[in-house]
């Protein structure tokens, strides 16, 4: 792919050094004390900030890629979108110096635990940042604010599909600036800056916002970012509109493997395994290397802990009367049968079931255990962390069964693939009570460089 040349391209659009920026502290102080709009008069114009480029040699010259995802999308789909954007970043890096700014977590539809603060959550609460950085350069949003000189995003592209759809049989990758189809979720303030959700960082402003119709994989964005804009910070909103560059390829798996869960969450999961499931890495043959680049386990060599792992997705999956989701009775029957076949006495259940449903399941299956967070656990790990602990424990089971087309279950499949468990023990799902053709999940074989 042709792309604008290195240094020349990198420096485009940035005028001379300009006046020195006021200390960052002052800016942050200003934000805390004053209404943001009045704190930033003309003397704080974002152009200056960007041009002056704040601290540190690492920050010099590099461009920032930010993104966000359609608000209703859940945690696990968002993890998938990260893989697509990471792939785009790798493409950009072939030509220019870019860094990915990790979109803070928050305001997710499923994260409903009351009374806990679940917004502006940095990635490090859920994932191991040094591990992510062994795949691509990635920084937290607050680091972006600090090193780029303030909460300004020079260009926001809202991604959308083509209004006219596409004609059958004529698939082609394309991207064009088009009028916005949906109502724009950004509006101008009195200083002509765009305001929007921006992950709950109210002080963030966009300088330009436009809509791009896109049809294709993540890297169709690359020429636009390299050639059509000289903005130093570019945000792709609705990034789920980009497809995978190469789903299931080496590059996909590199990124996926780099998404190592935060250590403190793995520790909680491991302690639960020891305490309730008689499961340790030694006896389960599931050793884990802190450095994912050094981890390559032959499929089938890991044994897994002496328990059945279950992911039983309920709530909206049940309310939708989906044919491929079992009744609790049906699920309990299947669980019993699997425990017998695989000679497992213990069963771990991860579920988002409402209390009444959970009690019903417990009645049908008294021996089941699950990770029951205390209020303190919840406050500490948040709904996302609890989900990760559940996934981690399911990933270590000798045999796993999940729920049809749940991205939560899919992420467990991948984790088990990384751990090296036999695919036969992984790609299983519950069938609906009356489902005729109960097709089982596809095995996406792990690929290494
Ligand atoms: N702790 C825990 N949370 C769950 C479980 N199942 C679902 N959830 C919660 O419900 C959300 C389910 O949605 P996600 O899987 O993240 O979102 P999604 O991308 O819409 O995925 P699916 O709806 O499952 O395809 C998760 O993010 C969790 O917050 C579970 O077994 N344990
Ligand atoms: C990018 O620039 C090229 C060349 O000027 C133009 O043809 C194309 O339409 C632009 N693409 C977008 C998405 O703006
Ligand atoms: C725990 O597992 C070990 C094998 O790893 C086994 O020898 C032991 O009996 C188990 N203990 C219980 C209480 O099941």
Short mmCIF file of C-alpha atoms and ligand atoms in Angstrom, two decimals:
data_model
loop_
_atom_site.label_atom_id
_atom_site.label_comp_id
_atom_site.label_asym_id
_atom_site.label_seq_id
_atom_site.Cartn_x
_atom_site.Cartn_y
_atom_site.Cartn_z
CA UNK A 1 0.00 0.00 0.00
CA UNK A 2 1.38 3.39 -0.93
CA UNK A 3 1.56 5.79 1.94
CA UNK A 4 3.03 9.16 2.69
CA UNK A 5 6.73 8.98 3.50
CA UNK A 6 8.24 8.76 6.97
CA UNK A 7 9.60 11.95 8.48
CA UNK A 8 8.00 14.27 5.97
CA UNK A 9 4.60 12.74 6.53
CA UNK A 10 5.00 12.74 10.24
CA UNK A 11 5.73 16.43 10.46
CA UNK A 12 2.95 17.55 8.17
CA UNK A 13 0.61 20.17 9.44
CA UNK A 14 2.53 21.09 12.52
CA UNK A 15 3.74 24.62 12.41
CA UNK A 16 6.77 25.93 14.29
CA UNK A 17 7.22 25.65 18.01
CA UNK A 18 4.84 28.47 18.96
CA UNK A 19 4.61 29.95 22.42
CA UNK A 20 5.54 27.65 25.28
CA UNK A 21 2.59 25.87 26.83
CA UNK A 22 1.49 26.81 30.30
CA UNK A 23 2.35 24.09 32.80
CA UNK A 24 0.01 21.14 32.59
CA UNK A 25 -0.75 21.45 36.25
CA UNK A 26 -2.28 24.83 35.64
CA UNK A 27 -4.54 23.42 33.01
CA UNK A 28 -5.68 20.54 35.20
CA UNK A 29 -6.21 22.91 38.10
CA UNK A 30 -8.21 25.18 35.87
CA UNK A 31 -10.39 22.26 34.92
CA UNK A 32 -11.03 21.22 38.45
CA UNK A 33 -11.99 24.68 39.62
CA UNK A 34 -13.73 26.40 36.76
CA UNK A 35 -16.44 25.41 34.35
CA UNK A 36 -14.38 23.91 31.52
CA UNK A 37 -15.62 26.23 28.79
CA UNK A 38 -14.56 29.36 30.59
CA UNK A 39 -11.28 27.84 31.71
CA UNK A 40 -10.23 27.60 28.12
CA UNK A 41 -10.27 30.93 26.46
CA UNK A 42 -8.25 31.79 23.41
CA UNK A 43 -4.99 31.77 25.32
CA UNK A 44 -5.45 28.01 25.72
CA UNK A 45 -6.10 27.23 22.11
CA UNK A 46 -5.61 23.55 21.39
CA UNK A 47 -3.59 24.30 18.27
CA UNK A 48 -0.82 25.66 20.45
CA UNK A 49 -0.95 22.67 22.66
CA UNK A 50 -0.68 20.25 19.83
CA UNK A 51 2.03 22.24 18.09
CA UNK A 52 4.10 22.62 21.19
CA UNK A 53 3.75 18.93 22.00
CA UNK A 54 4.16 18.62 25.73
CA UNK A 55 6.53 16.52 27.70
CA UNK A 56 9.02 13.83 26.99
CA UNK A 57 11.03 12.65 24.02
CA UNK A 58 8.77 9.62 23.64
CA UNK A 59 5.93 11.96 22.84
CA UNK A 60 7.81 13.87 20.19
CA UNK A 61 6.25 13.60 16.81
CA UNK A 62 4.09 10.61 17.36
CA UNK A 63 0.48 10.61 16.32
CA UNK A 64 -2.39 9.32 18.41
CA UNK A 65 -5.10 6.92 17.36
CA UNK A 66 -8.16 6.93 19.58
CA UNK A 67 -11.38 5.01 19.15
CA UNK A 68 -14.75 4.25 20.67
CA UNK A 69 -17.48 1.70 20.09
CA UNK A 70 -21.26 1.95 19.77
CA UNK A 71 -22.54 2.47 23.34
CA UNK A 72 -24.80 -0.65 23.52
CA UNK A 73 -21.93 -3.03 22.72
CA UNK A 74 -20.71 -5.19 25.59
CA UNK A 75 -17.34 -5.74 27.17
CA UNK A 76 -16.45 -8.79 25.14
CA UNK A 77 -17.30 -7.38 21.75
CA UNK A 78 -15.23 -4.35 22.68
CA UNK A 79 -12.29 -6.64 23.28
CA UNK A 80 -12.77 -7.91 19.75
CA UNK A 81 -12.82 -4.38 18.33
CA UNK A 82 -9.50 -3.73 20.08
CA UNK A 83 -7.99 -6.52 17.98
CA UNK A 84 -9.21 -4.88 14.77
CA UNK A 85 -7.89 -1.45 15.74
CA UNK A 86 -4.56 -2.93 16.87
CA UNK A 87 -4.22 -4.38 13.39
CA UNK A 88 -4.80 -0.95 11.86
CA UNK A 89 -2.17 0.49 14.19
CA UNK A 90 0.35 -2.08 12.99
CA UNK A 91 -0.36 -1.02 9.43
CA UNK A 92 0.15 2.65 10.33
CA UNK A 93 3.42 1.85 12.09
CA UNK A 94 4.91 0.64 8.83
CA UNK A 95 4.88 4.27 7.69
CA UNK A 96 4.67 6.56 10.69
CA UNK A 97 5.07 6.72 14.43
CA UNK A 98 1.62 6.13 15.97
CA UNK A 99 0.39 5.08 19.37
CA UNK A 100 -2.99 3.65 20.32
CA UNK A 101 -4.87 5.45 23.07
CA UNK A 102 -6.87 2.90 25.06
CA UNK A 103 -10.51 3.96 25.39
CA UNK A 104 -11.44 4.11 29.08
CA UNK A 105 -14.08 1.61 30.14
CA UNK A 106 -17.44 2.64 31.44
CA UNK A 107 -21.15 3.13 31.11
CA UNK A 108 -21.62 -0.35 29.74
CA UNK A 109 -25.17 -1.58 29.54
CA UNK A 110 -24.48 -4.77 31.45
CA UNK A 111 -22.48 -3.17 34.21
CA UNK A 112 -25.37 -2.48 36.48
CA UNK A 113 -24.04 -3.18 39.93
CA UNK A 114 -25.44 -0.28 41.92
CA UNK A 115 -23.44 2.20 43.92
CA UNK A 116 -20.09 1.58 42.40
CA UNK A 117 -18.19 3.95 40.24
CA UNK A 118 -17.95 2.41 36.77
CA UNK A 119 -16.76 5.08 34.43
CA UNK A 120 -13.36 6.30 33.27
CA UNK A 121 -11.90 2.93 34.17
CA UNK A 122 -8.36 2.59 32.83
CA UNK A 123 -7.37 -0.54 30.95
CA UNK A 124 -4.83 -1.48 33.59
CA UNK A 125 -7.70 -2.45 35.91
CA UNK A 126 -8.55 -5.29 33.56
CA UNK A 127 -5.51 -5.95 31.41
CA UNK A 128 -1.76 -6.05 31.81
CA UNK A 129 -0.40 -2.97 30.05
CA UNK A 130 3.19 -4.17 29.60
CA UNK A 131 1.78 -7.22 27.83
CA UNK A 132 -0.32 -5.07 25.50
CA UNK A 133 2.80 -3.04 24.77
CA UNK A 134 4.70 -6.09 23.60
CA UNK A 135 2.27 -6.12 20.68
CA UNK A 136 1.67 -2.45 19.88
CA UNK A 137 2.45 0.87 21.56
CA UNK A 138 -0.62 1.64 23.66
CA UNK A 139 -1.22 4.22 26.36
CA UNK A 140 -4.04 5.11 28.74
CA UNK A 141 -6.24 8.10 27.95
CA UNK A 142 -4.86 10.11 30.86
CA UNK A 143 -1.35 9.65 29.56
CA UNK A 144 -2.56 10.93 26.21
CA UNK A 145 -3.94 14.07 27.87
CA UNK A 146 -0.68 14.63 29.68
CA UNK A 147 1.69 14.09 26.81
CA UNK A 148 -0.31 15.57 23.94
CA UNK A 149 -0.83 18.73 25.94
CA UNK A 150 -4.49 18.57 26.87
CA UNK A 151 -7.85 16.96 26.33
CA UNK A 152 -8.14 17.85 22.66
CA UNK A 153 -8.76 15.49 19.80
CA UNK A 154 -8.00 17.19 16.56
CA UNK A 155 -10.09 15.04 14.28
CA UNK A 156 -13.03 12.79 15.07
CA UNK A 157 -14.23 10.47 12.33
CA UNK A 158 -17.57 8.87 12.97
CA UNK A 159 -17.62 5.62 11.03
CA UNK A 160 -20.85 4.44 9.45
CA UNK A 161 -21.91 2.14 6.67
CA UNK A 162 -23.03 3.29 3.24
CA UNK A 163 -26.54 4.69 3.14
CA UNK A 164 -27.20 2.73 -0.04
CA UNK A 165 -25.90 -0.57 1.40
CA UNK A 166 -24.01 -2.75 -1.01
CA UNK A 167 -25.16 -4.58 -4.07
CA UNK A 168 -25.14 -8.34 -3.89
CA UNK A 169 -21.96 -9.89 -5.26
CA UNK A 170 -20.03 -6.66 -5.65
CA UNK A 171 -18.14 -6.50 -2.38
CA UNK A 172 -15.29 -4.07 -2.47
CA UNK A 173 -13.37 -2.30 0.24
CA UNK A 174 -14.03 1.41 0.21
CA UNK A 175 -14.12 4.49 2.37
CA UNK A 176 -15.57 7.90 1.59
CA UNK A 177 -16.45 11.07 3.40
CA UNK A 178 -20.24 11.21 3.44
CA UNK A 179 -23.00 13.13 5.18
CA UNK A 180 -23.71 11.69 8.61
CA UNK A 181 -26.55 9.18 8.50
CA UNK A 182 -27.46 9.04 12.17
CA UNK A 183 -27.90 12.06 14.33
CA UNK A 184 -24.45 13.24 15.37
CA UNK A 185 -23.71 12.64 19.05
CA UNK A 186 -21.35 15.60 19.12
CA UNK A 187 -22.42 19.20 19.39
CA UNK A 188 -20.56 22.48 19.27
CA UNK A 189 -20.04 24.54 22.39
CA UNK A 190 -19.83 28.32 22.33
CA UNK A 191 -16.11 28.15 21.55
CA UNK A 192 -16.84 26.06 18.47
CA UNK A 193 -15.37 22.95 20.05
CA UNK A 194 -17.20 19.68 19.76
CA UNK A 195 -18.46 18.13 22.97
CA UNK A 196 -19.50 14.53 23.27
CA UNK A 197 -19.34 11.46 25.49
CA UNK A 198 -15.57 10.98 25.24
CA UNK A 199 -15.57 8.11 27.76
CA UNK A 200 -16.92 10.36 30.50
CA UNK A 201 -14.08 12.89 30.22
CA UNK A 202 -16.28 15.95 29.99
CA UNK A 203 -13.38 18.31 29.49
CA UNK A 204 -12.42 16.62 26.24
CA UNK A 205 -13.08 18.54 23.05
CA UNK A 206 -13.05 17.61 19.42
CA UNK A 207 -11.78 20.15 16.92
CA UNK A 208 -13.26 18.63 13.80
CA UNK A 209 -15.93 16.00 13.38
CA UNK A 210 -16.95 14.34 10.16
CA UNK A 211 -18.53 11.10 9.02
CA UNK A 212 -16.90 8.42 6.91
CA UNK A 213 -18.80 5.65 5.22
CA UNK A 214 -16.67 2.56 5.38
CA UNK A 215 -16.92 -0.92 4.02
CA UNK A 216 -13.93 -3.07 4.67
CA UNK A 217 -11.29 -4.24 7.10
CA UNK A 218 -9.58 -2.03 9.65
CA UNK A 219 -6.61 -1.16 7.47
CA UNK A 220 -8.76 0.60 4.84
CA UNK A 221 -8.47 3.46 7.31
CA UNK A 222 -4.71 3.63 6.95
CA UNK A 223 -4.42 5.71 3.76
CA UNK A 224 -6.97 8.19 5.10
CA UNK A 225 -5.04 8.59 8.35
CA UNK A 226 -1.70 8.86 6.58
CA UNK A 227 -2.67 11.06 3.66
CA UNK A 228 -6.03 12.76 4.07
CA UNK A 229 -5.47 14.23 7.50
CA UNK A 230 -2.53 15.78 9.24
CA UNK A 231 -4.30 15.85 12.60
CA UNK A 232 -1.99 14.65 15.30
CA UNK A 233 -4.75 12.97 17.24
CA UNK A 234 -7.50 11.13 15.41
CA UNK A 235 -10.43 9.37 16.96
CA UNK A 236 -12.45 6.71 15.17
CA UNK A 237 -15.88 6.60 16.71
CA UNK A 238 -18.10 3.58 16.04
CA UNK A 239 -14.95 1.60 15.29
CA UNK A 240 -16.95 -1.64 15.30
CA UNK A 241 -17.79 -0.72 11.71
CA UNK A 242 -14.30 -1.83 10.75
CA UNK A 243 -13.90 -5.53 10.06
CA UNK A 244 -10.97 -7.73 10.97
CA UNK A 245 -7.97 -7.51 8.68
CA UNK A 246 -7.47 -11.23 9.02
CA UNK A 247 -9.66 -12.97 11.55
CA UNK A 248 -7.96 -15.92 13.17
CA UNK A 249 -4.57 -15.26 11.55
CA UNK A 250 -1.19 -14.93 13.30
CA UNK A 251 -1.62 -11.25 13.70
CA UNK A 252 -5.05 -11.71 15.24
CA UNK A 253 -3.66 -14.20 17.72
CA UNK A 254 -0.65 -12.07 18.60
CA UNK A 255 -2.96 -9.28 19.62
CA UNK A 256 -5.32 -11.64 21.37
CA UNK A 257 -2.47 -13.26 23.29
CA UNK A 258 -1.19 -9.83 24.31
CA UNK A 259 -4.51 -9.13 26.05
CA UNK A 260 -3.31 -10.73 29.25
CA UNK A 261 -5.69 -10.24 32.14
CA UNK A 262 -4.47 -7.98 34.92
CA UNK A 263 -2.45 -9.97 37.39
CA UNK A 264 -4.58 -9.14 40.42
CA UNK A 265 -7.63 -10.66 38.73
CA UNK A 266 -5.78 -13.82 37.73
CA UNK A 267 -4.61 -14.19 41.32
CA UNK A 268 -8.18 -14.00 42.63
CA UNK A 269 -9.25 -16.63 40.09
CA UNK A 270 -6.33 -18.90 40.99
CA UNK A 271 -7.09 -18.65 44.69
CA UNK A 272 -10.67 -19.63 44.02
CA UNK A 273 -9.51 -22.61 41.97
CA UNK A 274 -7.35 -23.87 44.81
CA UNK A 275 -9.90 -23.28 47.51
CA UNK A 276 -13.05 -24.64 45.88
CA UNK A 277 -12.03 -26.67 42.85
CA UNK A 278 -8.84 -28.48 43.87
CA UNK A 279 -7.24 -26.91 40.83
CA UNK A 280 -3.62 -25.76 40.56
CA UNK A 281 -1.46 -25.11 37.52
CA UNK A 282 0.89 -27.91 38.53
CA UNK A 283 -1.69 -30.68 38.70
CA UNK A 284 -3.75 -29.22 35.82
CA UNK A 285 -0.70 -28.80 33.53
CA UNK A 286 -1.75 -25.25 32.76
CA UNK A 287 1.38 -23.27 33.39
CA UNK A 288 1.21 -19.66 32.39
CA UNK A 289 4.10 -17.48 31.33
CA UNK A 290 4.05 -13.85 32.36
CA UNK A 291 5.57 -13.04 28.96
CA UNK A 292 3.00 -14.09 26.37
CA UNK A 293 5.55 -13.86 23.56
CA UNK A 294 7.32 -16.85 25.13
CA UNK A 295 4.20 -18.91 25.61
CA UNK A 296 3.44 -21.55 23.03
CA UNK A 297 1.63 -24.59 24.31
CA UNK A 298 0.83 -27.57 22.12
CA UNK A 299 -2.94 -28.06 21.96
CA UNK A 300 -4.06 -30.93 24.12
CA UNK A 301 -1.06 -30.95 26.45
CA UNK A 302 -2.86 -28.94 29.14
CA UNK A 303 -5.20 -31.00 31.29
CA UNK A 304 -7.31 -28.46 33.13
CA UNK A 305 -8.70 -28.57 36.65
CA UNK A 306 -10.96 -31.40 37.89
CA UNK A 307 -14.21 -29.55 37.29
CA UNK A 308 -16.71 -28.74 34.61
CA UNK A 309 -16.69 -25.09 33.57
CA UNK A 310 -20.01 -23.60 32.50
CA UNK A 311 -20.92 -20.26 31.01
CA UNK A 312 -24.65 -19.86 31.11
CA UNK A 313 -25.68 -16.57 29.53
CA UNK A 314 -29.18 -15.48 30.60
CA UNK A 315 -30.94 -12.12 30.81
CA UNK A 316 -31.35 -10.68 27.31
CA UNK A 317 -30.53 -14.08 25.80
CA UNK A 318 -33.61 -15.52 27.54
CA UNK A 319 -35.86 -12.51 27.15
CA UNK A 320 -35.37 -12.70 23.40
CA UNK A 321 -36.93 -16.19 23.44
CA UNK A 322 -34.00 -17.51 21.54
CA UNK A 323 -34.33 -21.00 20.23
CA UNK A 324 -30.67 -21.82 20.93
CA UNK A 325 -30.80 -21.01 24.66
CA UNK A 326 -31.86 -23.80 27.05
CA UNK A 327 -34.28 -23.67 29.95
CA UNK A 328 -32.62 -23.94 33.35
CA UNK A 329 -33.92 -27.48 33.60
CA UNK A 330 -32.41 -28.31 30.22
CA UNK A 331 -29.10 -26.76 31.20
CA UNK A 332 -28.98 -28.62 34.55
CA UNK A 333 -29.68 -31.90 32.79
CA UNK A 334 -26.88 -31.33 30.32
CA UNK A 335 -24.48 -30.34 33.11
CA UNK A 336 -25.29 -33.54 35.02
CA UNK A 337 -24.70 -35.63 31.96
CA UNK A 338 -21.35 -33.97 31.20
CA UNK A 339 -20.15 -34.43 34.78
CA UNK A 340 -20.94 -38.11 34.52
CA UNK A 341 -19.30 -38.61 31.12
CA UNK A 342 -16.13 -36.78 32.14
CA UNK A 343 -16.12 -38.15 35.68
CA UNK A 344 -16.08 -34.71 37.24
CA UNK A 345 -17.47 -34.17 40.70
CA UNK A 346 -17.33 -30.41 40.70
CA UNK A 347 -18.92 -27.80 38.53
CA UNK A 348 -18.17 -24.11 38.28
CA UNK A 349 -20.92 -21.91 36.83
CA UNK A 350 -20.40 -18.43 35.44
CA UNK A 351 -23.69 -16.74 34.73
CA UNK A 352 -25.39 -13.39 34.52
CA UNK A 353 -28.69 -14.91 35.66
CA UNK A 354 -30.99 -12.75 37.76
CA UNK A 355 -31.36 -13.78 41.42
CA UNK A 356 -34.58 -15.78 40.95
CA UNK A 357 -33.10 -17.74 38.08
CA UNK A 358 -29.90 -18.31 39.97
CA UNK A 359 -31.78 -19.71 42.96
CA UNK A 360 -33.73 -21.99 40.67
CA UNK A 361 -30.50 -23.28 39.16
CA UNK A 362 -28.98 -23.80 42.58
CA UNK A 363 -32.03 -25.87 43.51
CA UNK A 364 -31.61 -28.02 40.40
CA UNK A 365 -27.86 -28.32 40.90
CA UNK A 366 -26.98 -27.94 44.58
CA UNK A 367 -23.35 -28.96 44.13
CA UNK A 368 -22.53 -26.08 41.79
CA UNK A 369 -20.12 -23.35 42.85
CA UNK A 370 -19.70 -19.88 41.49
CA UNK A 371 -17.59 -16.87 42.25
CA UNK A 372 -19.77 -14.74 44.49
CA UNK A 373 -18.22 -11.32 44.91
CA UNK A 374 -18.70 -9.46 48.15
CA UNK A 375 -19.57 -5.82 47.89
CA UNK A 376 -15.91 -5.03 48.54
CA UNK A 377 -14.85 -7.36 45.71
CA UNK A 378 -17.26 -5.61 43.39
CA UNK A 379 -16.06 -2.19 44.33
CA UNK A 380 -12.48 -3.28 43.83
CA UNK A 381 -12.75 -5.32 40.63
CA UNK A 382 -15.97 -3.89 39.17
CA UNK A 383 -18.35 -5.84 36.94
CA UNK A 384 -15.66 -6.13 34.27
CA UNK A 385 -13.17 -7.64 36.71
CA UNK A 386 -15.72 -10.13 38.04
CA UNK A 387 -16.47 -11.17 34.45
CA UNK A 388 -12.74 -11.71 33.90
CA UNK A 389 -12.41 -13.80 37.07
CA UNK A 390 -15.34 -15.93 35.88
CA UNK A 391 -13.72 -16.31 32.46
CA UNK A 392 -10.36 -17.19 33.96
CA UNK A 393 -11.88 -19.96 36.07
CA UNK A 394 -13.90 -21.33 33.13
CA UNK A 395 -10.75 -21.23 31.01
CA UNK A 396 -8.99 -23.59 33.42
CA UNK A 397 -11.71 -26.26 33.58
CA UNK A 398 -11.07 -29.76 32.28
CA UNK A 399 -14.17 -29.43 30.15
CA UNK A 400 -16.06 -26.30 29.18
CA UNK A 401 -19.54 -25.68 27.87
CA UNK A 402 -20.75 -22.21 26.91
CA UNK A 403 -23.75 -20.44 25.48
CA UNK A 404 -24.56 -20.17 21.78
CA UNK A 405 -23.16 -17.02 20.09
CA UNK A 406 -22.16 -15.30 23.29
CA UNK A 407 -19.00 -13.26 22.90
CA UNK A 408 -18.41 -13.93 26.60
CA UNK A 409 -18.15 -17.64 25.77
CA UNK A 410 -16.04 -16.94 22.67
CA UNK A 411 -13.43 -15.15 24.75
CA UNK A 412 -13.26 -18.22 27.03
CA UNK A 413 -12.67 -20.40 23.95
CA UNK A 414 -9.71 -18.23 23.02
CA UNK A 415 -8.29 -18.26 26.53
CA UNK A 416 -8.44 -22.06 26.57
CA UNK A 417 -6.78 -22.19 23.17
CA UNK A 418 -3.93 -20.09 24.56
CA UNK A 419 -3.63 -22.35 27.61
CA UNK A 420 -3.35 -25.36 25.30
CA UNK A 421 -6.45 -27.33 26.27
CA UNK A 422 -7.80 -29.97 23.92
CA UNK A 423 -10.25 -28.30 21.48
CA UNK A 424 -12.74 -31.13 22.09
CA UNK A 425 -13.05 -29.87 25.66
CA UNK A 426 -13.57 -26.27 24.58
CA UNK A 427 -15.87 -25.78 21.60
CA UNK A 428 -19.11 -26.90 23.21
CA UNK A 429 -22.35 -25.11 23.81
CA UNK A 430 -25.76 -25.71 25.29
CA UNK A 431 -28.58 -26.49 22.91
CA UNK A 432 -32.06 -25.06 23.17
CA UNK A 433 -34.63 -27.50 24.57
CA UNK A 434 -36.34 -27.73 21.20
CA UNK A 435 -33.42 -26.88 18.95
CA UNK A 436 -33.17 -29.28 16.03
CA UNK A 437 -29.83 -28.52 14.43
CA UNK A 438 -27.61 -27.72 17.37
CA UNK A 439 -24.45 -26.74 15.57
CA UNK A 440 -21.42 -26.54 17.85
CA UNK A 441 -18.99 -23.61 17.89
CA UNK A 442 -16.21 -23.37 15.33
CA UNK A 443 -12.67 -24.19 16.36
CA UNK A 444 -10.50 -21.16 15.59
CA UNK A 445 -7.09 -22.69 15.82
CA UNK A 446 -4.42 -20.61 17.48
CA UNK A 447 -1.64 -19.46 15.16
CA UNK A 448 1.87 -18.48 16.19
CA UNK A 449 4.45 -16.41 14.43
N1 LIG B 1 -19.58 -12.08 35.88
C1 LIG B 1 -20.26 -12.50 34.81
N2 LIG B 1 -20.80 -11.58 34.01
C2 LIG B 1 -21.46 -12.03 32.92
C3 LIG B 1 -21.58 -13.38 32.60
N3 LIG B 1 -22.27 -13.49 31.46
C4 LIG B 1 -22.54 -12.25 31.08
N4 LIG B 1 -22.07 -11.34 31.96
C5 LIG B 1 -22.18 -9.90 31.96
O1 LIG B 1 -22.98 -9.52 30.91
C6 LIG B 1 -22.20 -8.99 29.88
C7 LIG B 1 -22.51 -9.79 28.66
O2 LIG B 1 -22.28 -9.09 27.63
P1 LIG B 1 -20.90 -9.24 26.89
O3 LIG B 1 -20.62 -10.64 26.61
O4 LIG B 1 -19.82 -8.47 27.49
O5 LIG B 1 -21.36 -8.39 25.80
P2 LIG B 1 -21.72 -8.79 24.43
O6 LIG B 1 -20.56 -8.41 23.60
O7 LIG B 1 -23.05 -8.21 24.20
O8 LIG B 1 -21.74 -10.37 24.55
P3 LIG B 1 -22.87 -11.38 24.48
O9 LIG B 1 -24.07 -10.54 24.70
O10 LIG B 1 -22.66 -12.40 25.57
O11 LIG B 1 -22.63 -11.92 23.13
C8 LIG B 1 -20.74 -9.17 30.28
O12 LIG B 1 -19.93 -8.12 29.89
C9 LIG B 1 -20.84 -9.26 31.76
O13 LIG B 1 -20.84 -7.97 32.32
C10 LIG B 1 -20.99 -14.31 33.49
O14 LIG B 1 -21.05 -15.51 33.30
N5 LIG B 1 -20.34 -13.82 34.56
C1 LIG B 2 -8.56 11.17 0.51
O1 LIG B 2 -7.86 11.91 -0.45
C2 LIG B 2 -8.00 11.42 -1.77
C3 LIG B 2 -7.06 12.20 -2.69
O2 LIG B 2 -7.21 13.55 -2.50
C4 LIG B 2 -9.45 11.55 -2.20
O3 LIG B 2 -9.63 11.03 -3.51
C5 LIG B 2 -10.30 10.75 -1.23
O4 LIG B 2 -11.68 10.91 -1.52
C6 LIG B 2 -10.06 11.17 0.20
N1 LIG B 2 -10.73 10.23 1.08
C7 LIG B 2 -11.42 10.62 2.15
C8 LIG B 2 -12.08 9.54 2.94
O5 LIG B 2 -11.54 11.76 2.50
C1 LIG B 3 -7.11 -32.96 44.69
O1 LIG B 3 -6.42 -33.35 43.53
C2 LIG B 3 -5.37 -34.27 43.75
C3 LIG B 3 -4.73 -34.57 42.42
O2 LIG B 3 -4.23 -33.44 41.83
C4 LIG B 3 -5.89 -35.55 44.39
O3 LIG B 3 -4.81 -36.39 44.68
C5 LIG B 3 -6.65 -35.19 45.65
O4 LIG B 3 -7.24 -36.34 46.15
C6 LIG B 3 -7.71 -34.14 45.37
N1 LIG B 3 -8.34 -33.73 46.59
C7 LIG B 3 -9.65 -33.67 46.75
C8 LIG B 3 -10.12 -33.21 48.10
O5 LIG B 3 -10.43 -33.94 45.87
#
